[in-house]
Amino acid sequence: MSTTGTEAIYTLSNTFLAVSFAVRERRLSVHDQRIDKCWTQEPLDPRFYIELVQVEESSLFLTLSGPFPLRLTYRLEGAELILACAADPDAPLDAVTLPAFQPPDKEHWQLQTDGEGLLLKVDDTGYPSGEFPLYFCGGGPAMAWGGLVDGSLDSGYMAIFETPFDMAVGYHRSEGLLAFSPVLLGSMGKLGYERRIRYVFFDHGGYVAQCKRYRAFAWARFNVETLREKQKRFPALANMLGAVHVYVWDKARTPAFAMQLKAAGIGKALILWDPNHVPYPPEGYDTALKEIGYATGGYELFTDIHPDDYPGNAMVHSAPLKRNVYPGGFDRLTARRKDGTTYSNEFGNYICPAAIRPEMIRRVEKELAVYPHETYFLDVYQANGLYECHHPEHPLTREGYAENILANCSLLEDRYGLYLGGEFGSDFAAAKGCYVHGMMTLQRTWFNSEADRPGTIWYKGDWGSNPRPSIMLGARTASDTYHRYSLNEGTRVPLYELVYHDAVVTSWRWEDGNHHCPEIWWKKDLFNVLYGSAPLWSIDQERWDSFQANFVESFNRICPWLEQVCRDEMTDHRFVTADGTVQESLFSSGKRVIVNFGEEPVQVDGHHVGRRDFVTC
């Protein structure tokens, strides 16, 4: 401890970092001694009073009083500072926001894991801020971390949320610059257990080093396997790897349509269809697809339910495998808040994952008898966030909610031999997902965006036609916001791929497929090539007929390359040019791709890369 004037300053240090806590300012600072760089936190929550500060060897202890007694322990390990937050397990807790490290200046970038990932300049004022729970595709992180890097994409820090299930992230402006705060959420209204955050400081390496540090944590924490390992359990996975993912609608749900795709040169495809929508494919459809050589699967949903008197339930007579109809099961199956009300959104009320298992078995066995799928795309489970269930028959904490989702996934894998996909890519389920749809789309500028405005050129469409919903089959124009963030090669970064490329195949959202904005189809394809991710199409016969040449060109540009690298770790990514027009990705097999988003050809390391083109080597 040192004293300056009347202010006590408590310190920890090693050869990497010097940590200090100033009592009067109520601030923690970390000085990276390797590069003479200081990271300073905002003051502690003013509701808490400092009762005691202690230093013992490599740990700093803060004892606080306020809404409840709270003990913060900071332990220094090399270039990492581990924070443990502890209190009486029964201490009442709704939410507590912890201080953010403030950006040292405006020449820094915030790393956000909304979808694949985003570099956001800390003086940006356009990207939506706010508090988002982890694993919520409406804006929350897909991975349990966030970070900052300097203007040269070299030094920085990251925060890994080691106890992610009862945590959120608060994105806000601190002294005019973007910062992010860890938020501790109550578990069934209490602190419940110790929460841990690991702050890691980097003198070099940028976002790639941060991703690799998170990979080391997450693969062990979530028991992640590679796609090669998953393929040993699910040999049929070979037909999906390197394939285009295709949702078929209306007259496209026939073996004859699949044969059209094959004849046109679509060599590998995963064909999926949604039983909430008619017409159904003929019996024997999956067998026919397998004979063609395509992967075959179905859209599945175990999260939504309507009350018995909901008018749409009557459609079960024409769509007997409709996903959200459980006659007489509403009160028994729904997840409940503490006050007994249900959780809901525009698509229905939420089902508790602990309650649905018997219904899962009944429906899956009925369906597989007619349509022997190789995979299910499980909608919502990875996208909707995690909830507490206070139903007296099946209460769950958020962590219990996640565990029951994983148990339901294991049931489908182990009992029926199905490999699984999901919406979004929440990494608590990375061990159970072989592919996820939606990660290529930045969710926070997709939802509640111009695409929600009917009557505009940006409108994404709706579900009005059951056989041919325009949200799946229409075309639209990308908005300025979409160009600024979702398709901005200068700020998008493959954070998710640097962590999970060899474990999970990603794609665009199914209502935001490669073709949905035809004028930027080429650019979405290039992002797929750069990231080693799969193209996604949502088509009927008419859409195929209208754009057949484009679909074939898109497949030929992406999928042969994807076939080569889809099982590889992405080992590196860099901006060849400062504006991001030219970028490069490297993979563990030694393969390399250089992508040119620009309008002029370029030379890179002796390789000629045409406009809007790429080379692999």
Coordinates of C-alpha atoms in Angstrom, one line a residue:
M1 CA 0.0 0.0 0.0
S2 CA 1.1 3.6 -0.7
T3 CA -0.3 6.9 0.5
T4 CA -0.5 10.0 -1.6
G5 CA -1.7 13.0 0.4
T6 CA -4.7 11.8 2.3
E7 CA -5.6 9.1 -0.3
A8 CA -4.7 5.5 0.2
I9 CA -3.6 3.6 -2.9
Y10 CA -3.3 -0.2 -2.6
T11 CA -1.1 -2.0 -5.2
L12 CA -0.3 -5.3 -6.7
S13 CA 2.4 -5.9 -9.3
N14 CA 4.5 -8.4 -11.2
T15 CA 6.7 -8.1 -14.3
F16 CA 3.6 -7.8 -16.5
L17 CA 1.1 -5.6 -14.7
A18 CA 0.9 -3.1 -11.9
V19 CA -2.6 -2.9 -10.3
S20 CA -3.7 -0.1 -8.1
F21 CA -6.9 0.8 -6.2
A22 CA -7.4 4.4 -5.2
V23 CA -9.8 4.5 -2.2
R24 CA -11.0 8.1 -2.6
E25 CA -11.6 7.8 -6.3
R26 CA -13.1 4.3 -5.9
R27 CA -11.2 3.3 -9.0
L28 CA -9.1 0.4 -10.1
S29 CA -6.3 0.9 -12.6
V30 CA -4.1 -1.5 -14.4
H31 CA -0.7 -0.4 -15.8
D32 CA 0.6 -2.7 -18.5
Q33 CA 4.3 -2.4 -17.7
R34 CA 5.4 -4.1 -21.0
I35 CA 4.1 -1.2 -23.1
D36 CA 3.6 1.6 -20.5
K37 CA -0.2 1.7 -21.0
C38 CA -2.8 2.4 -18.4
W39 CA -6.3 1.0 -18.2
T40 CA -8.5 2.8 -15.7
Q41 CA -12.0 1.7 -14.5
E42 CA -15.0 3.8 -13.8
P43 CA -15.8 4.3 -10.1
L44 CA -17.5 1.6 -8.1
D45 CA -21.3 1.5 -8.0
P46 CA -22.1 4.4 -5.6
R47 CA -24.6 2.2 -3.7
F48 CA -21.7 0.3 -2.2
Y49 CA -19.5 1.7 0.5
I50 CA -15.9 0.6 1.0
E51 CA -15.5 -1.0 4.4
L52 CA -12.1 -2.6 4.1
V53 CA -9.2 -2.9 1.6
Q54 CA -6.5 -5.5 2.0
V55 CA -3.5 -6.8 0.0
E56 CA -2.1 -10.3 0.6
E57 CA 0.6 -11.5 -1.7
S58 CA -0.9 -11.5 -5.3
S59 CA -4.5 -10.6 -4.2
L60 CA -6.4 -7.4 -3.5
F61 CA -9.6 -7.7 -1.4
L62 CA -12.4 -5.1 -1.2
T63 CA -15.1 -5.6 1.4
L64 CA -18.2 -3.5 0.5
S65 CA -21.5 -2.8 2.2
G66 CA -24.6 -1.4 0.6
P67 CA -27.6 -3.3 -0.8
F68 CA -25.9 -6.3 0.6
P69 CA -22.3 -7.1 1.8
L70 CA -20.1 -7.9 -1.2
R71 CA -16.5 -9.0 -1.3
L72 CA -14.4 -8.4 -4.5
T73 CA -11.2 -10.4 -4.8
Y74 CA -8.7 -9.4 -7.5
R75 CA -6.0 -12.0 -8.1
L76 CA -3.0 -11.2 -10.3
E77 CA -1.7 -14.1 -12.5
G78 CA 0.8 -13.0 -15.1
A79 CA -0.9 -10.7 -17.5
E80 CA -4.3 -11.6 -16.2
L81 CA -6.4 -10.2 -13.4
I82 CA -9.1 -12.5 -12.1
L83 CA -12.1 -11.0 -10.3
A84 CA -14.2 -13.1 -7.9
C85 CA -17.5 -11.6 -6.6
A86 CA -18.8 -13.3 -3.5
A87 CA -21.4 -12.7 -0.8
D88 CA -23.9 -14.6 1.4
P89 CA -25.5 -16.9 -1.2
D90 CA -28.9 -15.8 0.1
A91 CA -28.1 -12.1 -0.4
P92 CA -30.9 -10.6 -2.5
L93 CA -29.8 -9.6 -6.0
D94 CA -31.6 -8.2 -9.0
A95 CA -28.6 -6.8 -10.9
V96 CA -25.3 -5.1 -10.1
T97 CA -23.2 -3.4 -12.7
L98 CA -19.5 -3.6 -12.3
P99 CA -17.2 -0.8 -13.5
A100 CA -16.0 -0.7 -17.1
F101 CA -12.4 -0.1 -18.2
Q102 CA -12.6 3.2 -20.0
P103 CA -11.0 3.4 -23.5
P104 CA -7.7 5.4 -23.1
D105 CA -8.6 7.6 -26.1
K106 CA -10.8 7.6 -29.2
E107 CA -8.2 5.7 -31.2
H108 CA -9.5 2.4 -29.9
W109 CA -11.9 -0.2 -31.1
Q110 CA -14.4 -2.2 -29.1
L111 CA -14.7 -5.9 -29.9
Q112 CA -18.3 -7.1 -29.9
T113 CA -19.4 -10.7 -30.4
D114 CA -22.8 -9.8 -31.8
G115 CA -22.9 -12.6 -34.5
E116 CA -19.5 -13.2 -36.1
G117 CA -18.0 -10.1 -34.6
L118 CA -17.6 -6.4 -35.0
L119 CA -14.8 -3.8 -34.6
L120 CA -16.7 -0.8 -33.3
K121 CA -14.8 2.5 -33.1
V122 CA -15.2 3.8 -29.5
D123 CA -16.5 7.2 -30.7
D124 CA -19.2 5.5 -32.8
T125 CA -22.7 6.8 -32.1
G126 CA -24.8 4.7 -34.4
Y127 CA -24.6 1.1 -33.3
P128 CA -27.2 0.3 -30.7
S129 CA -26.1 0.3 -27.1
G130 CA -27.8 -0.9 -23.9
E131 CA -27.7 -3.8 -21.6
F132 CA -28.0 -7.2 -23.2
P133 CA -28.0 -10.6 -21.6
L134 CA -25.5 -13.1 -22.9
Y135 CA -26.8 -15.5 -25.5
F136 CA -29.7 -13.3 -26.7
C137 CA -29.6 -12.8 -30.5
G138 CA -31.5 -9.5 -30.3
G139 CA -28.2 -7.9 -29.3
G140 CA -26.4 -10.0 -26.7
P141 CA -23.0 -11.5 -27.2
A142 CA -22.8 -15.0 -28.7
M143 CA -19.6 -15.6 -26.8
A144 CA -19.0 -14.8 -23.2
W145 CA -16.4 -12.1 -23.6
G146 CA -15.8 -8.6 -24.9
G147 CA -12.7 -6.5 -25.5
L148 CA -10.9 -3.4 -26.7
V149 CA -7.9 -3.0 -29.1
D150 CA -5.9 0.0 -30.0
G151 CA -6.0 1.8 -33.3
S152 CA -3.3 -0.4 -34.8
L153 CA -5.2 -3.5 -33.7
D154 CA -2.4 -4.6 -31.5
S155 CA -2.5 -3.9 -27.7
G156 CA -5.7 -4.2 -25.7
Y157 CA -7.6 -6.1 -23.0
M158 CA -10.5 -8.5 -22.9
A159 CA -13.0 -9.6 -20.2
I160 CA -13.9 -13.3 -20.1
F161 CA -17.1 -14.0 -18.2
E162 CA -16.2 -17.3 -16.6
T163 CA -19.6 -17.8 -15.0
P164 CA -21.7 -16.7 -17.9
F165 CA -25.2 -17.9 -17.2
D166 CA -26.3 -15.1 -14.8
M167 CA -24.5 -12.3 -16.5
A168 CA -25.2 -9.5 -19.0
V169 CA -23.1 -6.9 -20.7
G170 CA -23.9 -3.2 -20.5
Y171 CA -22.7 -1.2 -23.6
H172 CA -22.6 2.5 -22.8
R173 CA -20.6 5.7 -23.3
S174 CA -18.1 6.6 -20.6
E175 CA -16.9 10.1 -20.9
G176 CA -18.2 10.1 -24.5
L177 CA -16.5 6.8 -25.6
L178 CA -17.9 3.3 -25.8
A179 CA -17.2 1.0 -22.9
F180 CA -18.7 -2.2 -21.7
S181 CA -19.6 -3.3 -18.1
P182 CA -20.1 -6.8 -16.8
V183 CA -23.5 -7.1 -15.1
L184 CA -24.2 -9.6 -12.4
L185 CA -27.7 -10.9 -12.5
G186 CA -29.5 -12.5 -9.6
S187 CA -30.0 -16.3 -9.6
M188 CA -33.6 -16.9 -8.5
G189 CA -33.4 -13.5 -6.8
K190 CA -30.2 -14.1 -5.0
L191 CA -26.5 -13.9 -5.6
G192 CA -26.4 -17.7 -5.1
Y193 CA -22.8 -18.4 -6.0
E194 CA -19.5 -16.7 -6.7
R195 CA -19.2 -14.9 -10.1
R196 CA -15.8 -14.7 -11.9
I197 CA -14.5 -12.4 -14.6
R198 CA -11.0 -12.8 -16.0
Y199 CA -9.4 -9.6 -17.4
V200 CA -6.6 -10.4 -19.8
F201 CA -4.2 -7.7 -21.0
F202 CA -2.3 -7.9 -24.3
D203 CA 0.8 -6.0 -25.3
H204 CA 0.4 -7.2 -28.9
G205 CA -1.7 -9.7 -31.0
G206 CA -4.9 -7.7 -31.3
Y207 CA -8.3 -9.4 -31.7
V208 CA -6.7 -12.6 -33.0
A209 CA -4.8 -13.1 -29.7
Q210 CA -7.9 -12.3 -27.7
C211 CA -9.9 -14.9 -29.7
K212 CA -7.3 -17.5 -29.2
R213 CA -7.2 -16.8 -25.4
Y214 CA -11.0 -17.2 -25.3
R215 CA -10.8 -20.4 -27.3
A216 CA -8.5 -21.9 -24.7
F217 CA -11.0 -21.1 -22.0
A218 CA -14.2 -21.9 -23.9
W219 CA -13.3 -25.2 -25.4
A220 CA -12.5 -26.6 -22.0
R221 CA -15.4 -24.9 -20.3
F222 CA -18.1 -26.1 -22.8
N223 CA -16.5 -29.5 -23.7
V224 CA -16.3 -28.5 -27.4
E225 CA -15.3 -31.1 -30.0
T226 CA -14.0 -30.5 -33.5
L227 CA -16.1 -31.3 -36.6
R228 CA -13.7 -34.1 -37.3
E229 CA -14.5 -35.6 -33.9
K230 CA -18.3 -35.0 -34.4
Q231 CA -18.2 -36.7 -37.8
K232 CA -16.9 -39.9 -36.1
R233 CA -20.2 -39.9 -34.1
F234 CA -22.3 -38.8 -37.0
P235 CA -21.0 -40.1 -40.4
A236 CA -23.8 -38.3 -42.2
L237 CA -22.2 -35.0 -41.3
A238 CA -19.8 -35.5 -44.2
N239 CA -22.7 -34.6 -46.6
M240 CA -23.3 -31.3 -44.8
L241 CA -19.7 -30.1 -44.6
G242 CA -18.8 -28.0 -47.6
A243 CA -22.5 -27.8 -48.7
V244 CA -24.9 -24.9 -49.3
H245 CA -27.7 -24.8 -46.8
V246 CA -31.1 -24.7 -48.5
Y247 CA -34.6 -24.1 -47.1
V248 CA -37.2 -25.2 -49.5
W249 CA -40.8 -24.0 -49.8
D250 CA -43.9 -24.7 -51.7
K251 CA -43.3 -26.6 -55.0
A252 CA -39.6 -26.9 -54.2
R253 CA -40.3 -29.6 -51.6
T254 CA -40.0 -32.5 -54.0
P255 CA -37.3 -35.0 -55.1
A256 CA -37.7 -33.6 -58.6
F257 CA -36.6 -30.1 -57.5
A258 CA -33.6 -31.5 -55.7
M259 CA -32.6 -33.3 -58.9
Q260 CA -32.8 -29.9 -60.7
L261 CA -30.3 -28.5 -58.3
K262 CA -28.0 -31.5 -58.8
A263 CA -28.3 -31.4 -62.5
A264 CA -27.4 -27.7 -62.5
G265 CA -24.2 -28.4 -60.6
I266 CA -25.1 -28.0 -57.0
G267 CA -23.0 -30.8 -55.9
K268 CA -23.5 -30.7 -52.1
A269 CA -26.5 -29.3 -50.3
L270 CA -28.2 -29.6 -46.9
I271 CA -32.0 -29.5 -47.7
L272 CA -34.3 -28.4 -44.8
W273 CA -38.0 -27.7 -44.6
D274 CA -40.3 -26.3 -42.0
P275 CA -43.4 -28.4 -41.0
N276 CA -45.2 -25.3 -39.8
H277 CA -45.8 -24.6 -43.5
V278 CA -47.5 -26.5 -46.2
P279 CA -47.3 -28.4 -48.5
Y280 CA -45.4 -31.3 -46.9
P281 CA -42.9 -33.3 -49.0
P282 CA -44.0 -36.7 -50.2
E283 CA -43.3 -39.7 -48.0
G284 CA -39.9 -41.1 -48.9
Y285 CA -38.5 -37.6 -49.5
D286 CA -35.5 -37.9 -47.2
T287 CA -34.6 -41.3 -48.7
A288 CA -34.7 -39.7 -52.2
L289 CA -32.5 -36.8 -51.1
K290 CA -29.9 -39.2 -49.6
E291 CA -29.8 -41.2 -52.9
I292 CA -29.0 -37.9 -54.7
G293 CA -26.2 -37.4 -52.2
Y294 CA -27.7 -34.5 -50.3
A295 CA -27.9 -34.0 -46.6
T296 CA -31.4 -34.0 -45.3
G297 CA -33.0 -32.4 -42.3
G298 CA -36.0 -30.7 -40.8
Y299 CA -36.7 -27.4 -39.0
E300 CA -37.6 -28.1 -35.4
L301 CA -38.8 -25.9 -32.5
F302 CA -39.3 -26.9 -28.9
T303 CA -39.7 -23.4 -27.4
D304 CA -43.0 -21.9 -28.4
I305 CA -46.6 -22.7 -27.4
H306 CA -49.9 -20.9 -27.7
P307 CA -52.9 -21.2 -25.4
D308 CA -55.4 -23.9 -26.5
D309 CA -57.9 -21.4 -27.8
Y310 CA -55.3 -19.7 -30.2
P311 CA -56.9 -19.7 -33.7
G312 CA -53.7 -20.7 -35.4
N313 CA -53.7 -24.0 -33.6
A314 CA -56.4 -25.3 -36.0
M315 CA -53.8 -25.4 -38.7
V316 CA -52.6 -28.7 -37.2
H317 CA -55.2 -30.4 -39.3
S318 CA -53.4 -29.4 -42.5
A319 CA -49.9 -29.4 -41.0
P320 CA -50.0 -32.4 -38.6
L321 CA -46.4 -31.8 -37.5
K322 CA -46.9 -28.2 -36.6
R323 CA -44.3 -27.3 -34.0
N324 CA -46.1 -25.1 -31.4
V325 CA -49.3 -27.0 -30.8
Y326 CA -49.6 -29.1 -27.6
P327 CA -53.3 -29.6 -26.8
G328 CA -54.0 -29.2 -23.1
G329 CA -50.3 -28.6 -22.3
F330 CA -50.1 -24.9 -21.9
D331 CA -50.2 -24.7 -18.1
R332 CA -48.0 -27.8 -17.7
L333 CA -45.3 -26.8 -20.3
T334 CA -44.7 -23.1 -20.0
A335 CA -41.8 -21.5 -18.2
R336 CA -43.0 -19.1 -15.5
R337 CA -41.7 -15.9 -14.0
K338 CA -41.6 -15.5 -10.2
D339 CA -45.1 -13.8 -10.3
G340 CA -46.5 -16.8 -12.3
T341 CA -46.8 -15.1 -15.6
T342 CA -45.3 -16.6 -18.8
Y343 CA -42.5 -15.3 -21.0
S344 CA -43.6 -14.5 -24.5
N345 CA -42.8 -12.8 -27.8
E346 CA -44.6 -12.3 -31.1
F347 CA -44.3 -16.1 -31.9
G348 CA -45.8 -17.4 -28.7
N349 CA -45.1 -18.3 -25.0
Y350 CA -41.9 -20.0 -23.9
I351 CA -41.8 -23.6 -23.1
C352 CA -39.6 -24.8 -20.2
P353 CA -36.9 -27.1 -21.6
A354 CA -37.2 -29.4 -18.6
A355 CA -40.9 -29.9 -19.2
I356 CA -40.9 -30.6 -23.0
R357 CA -38.9 -33.9 -23.2
P358 CA -41.9 -36.3 -23.3
E359 CA -43.5 -34.2 -26.0
M360 CA -40.2 -34.2 -27.9
I361 CA -40.0 -37.9 -28.0
R362 CA -43.6 -38.3 -29.2
R363 CA -43.3 -35.9 -32.1
V364 CA -39.8 -36.8 -33.2
E365 CA -40.6 -40.5 -33.4
K366 CA -43.8 -39.8 -35.3
E367 CA -41.9 -37.6 -37.8
L368 CA -38.9 -39.8 -38.3
A369 CA -41.1 -42.7 -39.2
V370 CA -42.1 -40.8 -42.3
Y371 CA -39.2 -38.4 -42.8
P372 CA -35.9 -40.1 -41.6
H373 CA -33.9 -36.9 -41.3
E374 CA -30.1 -36.9 -40.7
T375 CA -30.3 -33.6 -38.8
Y376 CA -32.6 -31.1 -37.1
F377 CA -32.2 -27.4 -37.2
L378 CA -33.3 -26.4 -33.7
D379 CA -34.7 -22.9 -33.8
V380 CA -34.5 -20.5 -30.9
Y381 CA -32.7 -22.6 -28.3
Q382 CA -29.4 -20.8 -28.8
A383 CA -30.9 -17.4 -29.8
N384 CA -33.6 -16.5 -27.2
G385 CA -31.4 -16.1 -24.1
L386 CA -31.6 -18.1 -20.9
Y387 CA -34.5 -17.8 -18.4
E388 CA -35.4 -18.7 -14.9
C389 CA -38.4 -21.0 -14.6
H390 CA -40.4 -20.6 -11.4
H391 CA -43.0 -23.2 -12.3
P392 CA -43.5 -25.4 -9.2
E393 CA -43.2 -28.6 -11.2
H394 CA -40.0 -27.8 -13.0
P395 CA -38.1 -24.8 -11.5
L396 CA -34.8 -23.9 -13.2
T397 CA -32.1 -21.4 -12.7
R398 CA -30.6 -19.9 -15.9
E399 CA -27.8 -22.4 -15.7
G400 CA -30.3 -25.1 -15.2
Y401 CA -32.2 -23.8 -18.2
A402 CA -29.0 -24.1 -20.3
E403 CA -28.3 -27.6 -18.9
N404 CA -31.8 -28.8 -19.9
I405 CA -31.4 -27.4 -23.4
L406 CA -28.2 -29.4 -23.7
A407 CA -29.9 -32.5 -22.3
N408 CA -32.6 -32.2 -25.0
C409 CA -29.9 -31.9 -27.6
S410 CA -28.2 -35.0 -26.2
L411 CA -31.5 -36.9 -26.4
L412 CA -31.8 -36.1 -30.1
E413 CA -28.2 -37.0 -30.7
D414 CA -28.0 -40.2 -28.6
R415 CA -31.4 -41.7 -29.1
Y416 CA -32.0 -40.9 -32.8
G417 CA -28.5 -40.4 -34.2
L418 CA -29.2 -36.8 -35.3
Y419 CA -26.6 -34.1 -35.6
L420 CA -27.9 -30.7 -34.8
G421 CA -27.9 -27.1 -36.0
G422 CA -29.2 -24.0 -34.3
E423 CA -30.2 -20.4 -34.6
F424 CA -27.5 -17.9 -33.7
G425 CA -24.4 -19.5 -32.1
S426 CA -24.5 -19.2 -28.3
D427 CA -21.3 -20.9 -27.3
F428 CA -22.7 -22.6 -24.2
A429 CA -24.1 -25.1 -26.8
A430 CA -21.0 -25.3 -29.1
A431 CA -20.6 -28.9 -28.1
K432 CA -24.0 -29.7 -29.4
G433 CA -24.2 -27.7 -32.6
C434 CA -22.5 -28.8 -35.9
Y435 CA -23.9 -25.7 -37.7
V436 CA -25.7 -22.5 -36.8
H437 CA -27.7 -20.2 -39.0
G438 CA -27.6 -16.5 -38.5
M439 CA -24.1 -15.8 -37.2
M440 CA -23.0 -14.0 -40.4
T441 CA -25.9 -11.5 -39.8
L442 CA -25.2 -8.8 -37.2
Q443 CA -28.3 -9.2 -35.1
R444 CA -28.4 -5.8 -33.5
T445 CA -28.8 -4.0 -36.8
W446 CA -31.1 -6.6 -38.3
F447 CA -33.8 -6.6 -35.6
N448 CA -35.7 -3.3 -35.0
S449 CA -34.1 -1.9 -38.2
E450 CA -35.4 -0.4 -41.5
A451 CA -36.2 -4.0 -42.5
D452 CA -39.2 -3.8 -40.3
R453 CA -40.9 -1.0 -42.3
P454 CA -43.6 -2.3 -44.6
G455 CA -43.9 -0.5 -47.9
T456 CA -40.2 0.4 -48.2
I457 CA -37.5 -1.0 -50.4
W458 CA -35.8 -2.5 -47.3
Y459 CA -38.8 -4.4 -46.0
K460 CA -37.9 -8.0 -45.2
G461 CA -41.4 -9.3 -45.8
D462 CA -43.8 -11.2 -43.6
W463 CA -45.3 -14.6 -42.8
G464 CA -48.7 -13.8 -44.4
S465 CA -48.6 -16.7 -46.9
N466 CA -48.2 -20.0 -45.2
P467 CA -46.9 -21.9 -48.3
R468 CA -44.8 -19.0 -49.6
P469 CA -43.9 -16.4 -46.8
S470 CA -42.4 -13.3 -48.4
I471 CA -40.0 -13.0 -45.5
M472 CA -38.3 -16.1 -46.8
L473 CA -38.8 -15.7 -50.6
G474 CA -38.9 -12.0 -51.3
A475 CA -36.2 -9.7 -52.5
R476 CA -35.3 -6.4 -50.9
T477 CA -32.6 -3.6 -50.9
A478 CA -30.0 -3.3 -48.2
S479 CA -30.4 -0.2 -46.1
D480 CA -27.7 2.3 -45.2
T481 CA -27.5 0.9 -41.7
Y482 CA -27.0 -2.6 -43.2
H483 CA -24.2 -1.4 -45.4
R484 CA -22.6 0.6 -42.6
Y485 CA -22.4 -2.3 -40.2
S486 CA -23.5 -5.7 -41.5
L487 CA -21.7 -5.4 -44.8
N488 CA -18.8 -3.1 -43.8
E489 CA -15.6 -4.9 -44.7
G490 CA -13.7 -2.2 -42.7
T491 CA -15.2 -3.1 -39.4
R492 CA -16.4 -6.7 -39.5
V493 CA -14.1 -9.3 -38.1
P494 CA -14.4 -13.1 -37.8
L495 CA -14.2 -13.4 -34.0
Y496 CA -16.5 -16.4 -33.8
E497 CA -14.5 -18.2 -36.6
L498 CA -11.2 -17.6 -34.9
V499 CA -12.7 -19.4 -31.8
Y500 CA -15.0 -22.0 -33.4
H501 CA -14.4 -22.5 -37.1
D502 CA -13.3 -26.1 -36.8
A503 CA -16.2 -26.9 -34.5
V504 CA -19.3 -25.2 -36.0
V505 CA -20.3 -24.2 -39.5
T506 CA -22.0 -20.8 -39.7
S507 CA -24.2 -19.0 -42.2
W508 CA -26.4 -15.9 -42.7
R509 CA -29.9 -15.8 -41.2
W510 CA -32.5 -17.7 -43.1
E511 CA -34.5 -14.5 -43.9
D512 CA -31.2 -12.7 -44.7
G513 CA -29.7 -15.3 -47.0
N514 CA -27.0 -14.7 -49.6
H515 CA -29.6 -13.8 -52.2
H516 CA -32.1 -11.8 -50.3
C517 CA -30.5 -8.4 -51.3
P518 CA -29.5 -9.3 -54.9
E519 CA -27.3 -6.2 -55.4
I520 CA -25.0 -7.3 -52.6
W521 CA -25.1 -11.0 -53.2
W522 CA -21.5 -10.9 -54.5
K523 CA -20.4 -9.3 -51.2
K524 CA -22.1 -11.8 -49.0
D525 CA -20.4 -14.5 -51.0
L526 CA -17.0 -13.0 -50.5
F527 CA -17.6 -12.8 -46.7
N528 CA -18.5 -16.5 -46.8
V529 CA -15.2 -17.2 -48.6
L530 CA -13.2 -15.1 -46.2
Y531 CA -14.7 -16.7 -43.1
G532 CA -14.9 -20.2 -44.5
S533 CA -18.7 -20.3 -43.8
A534 CA -21.6 -21.7 -45.7
P535 CA -24.0 -19.9 -48.1
L536 CA -27.7 -20.1 -47.1
W537 CA -30.6 -20.0 -49.6
S538 CA -34.3 -19.9 -48.9
I539 CA -36.0 -20.7 -52.2
D540 CA -39.0 -22.0 -54.0
Q541 CA -39.3 -23.1 -57.6
E542 CA -39.9 -19.6 -58.8
R543 CA -36.9 -18.1 -57.0
W544 CA -34.7 -20.8 -58.4
D545 CA -36.0 -20.3 -61.9
S546 CA -35.4 -16.5 -61.6
F547 CA -31.8 -16.6 -60.4
Q548 CA -30.6 -20.1 -61.4
A549 CA -27.4 -18.8 -62.9
N550 CA -26.6 -16.7 -59.8
F551 CA -27.3 -19.6 -57.5
V552 CA -24.9 -21.9 -59.4
E553 CA -22.2 -19.1 -59.6
S554 CA -22.6 -18.6 -55.8
F555 CA -22.2 -22.3 -55.1
N556 CA -19.2 -22.6 -57.3
R557 CA -17.5 -19.6 -55.7
I558 CA -17.9 -20.7 -52.1
C559 CA -18.5 -24.4 -51.7
P560 CA -15.4 -26.0 -53.3
W561 CA -13.3 -23.7 -51.1
L562 CA -15.5 -24.5 -48.0
E563 CA -15.0 -28.2 -48.7
Q564 CA -11.3 -27.7 -48.3
V565 CA -11.2 -25.7 -45.1
C566 CA -14.5 -26.4 -43.2
R567 CA -12.8 -28.8 -40.8
D568 CA -9.8 -26.5 -40.2
E569 CA -9.1 -24.1 -37.3
M570 CA -8.9 -20.5 -38.5
T571 CA -5.5 -19.6 -37.2
D572 CA -5.2 -16.0 -38.3
H573 CA -7.0 -13.1 -40.0
R574 CA -5.7 -9.7 -41.0
F575 CA -6.6 -6.6 -42.9
V576 CA -4.1 -6.4 -45.8
T577 CA -5.2 -2.8 -46.4
A578 CA -6.1 -0.3 -43.7
D579 CA -9.6 0.2 -45.0
G580 CA -10.4 -3.6 -45.0
T581 CA -10.9 -3.7 -48.7
V582 CA -8.3 -6.5 -48.9
Q583 CA -8.3 -9.1 -46.2
E584 CA -6.6 -12.5 -45.6
S585 CA -7.6 -15.6 -43.6
L586 CA -5.3 -18.5 -42.7
F587 CA -6.3 -22.0 -41.7
S588 CA -4.6 -24.8 -39.8
S589 CA -4.2 -26.9 -43.0
G590 CA -1.9 -24.2 -44.3
K591 CA -4.5 -23.0 -46.7
R592 CA -4.9 -19.2 -47.3
V593 CA -7.5 -17.0 -48.9
I594 CA -7.0 -13.3 -50.0
V595 CA -10.3 -11.5 -50.6
N596 CA -10.6 -8.2 -52.5
F597 CA -13.9 -6.3 -51.8
G598 CA -12.7 -3.4 -53.8
E599 CA -13.5 -2.2 -57.3
E600 CA -9.9 -2.4 -58.6
P601 CA -7.6 -5.4 -58.9
V602 CA -4.7 -5.7 -56.5
Q603 CA -1.4 -7.5 -56.1
V604 CA -0.8 -9.2 -52.7
D605 CA 2.4 -11.1 -52.1
G606 CA 2.7 -11.9 -55.8
H607 CA -0.9 -12.9 -56.2
H608 CA -3.2 -11.0 -58.6
V609 CA -6.7 -10.6 -57.0
G610 CA -9.4 -9.2 -59.2
R611 CA -12.1 -6.7 -58.3
R612 CA -14.8 -8.3 -56.1
D613 CA -12.8 -11.5 -56.2
F614 CA -10.4 -13.8 -54.2
V615 CA -7.6 -16.2 -54.6
T616 CA -6.8 -19.3 -52.5
C617 CA -3.3 -20.7 -52.0

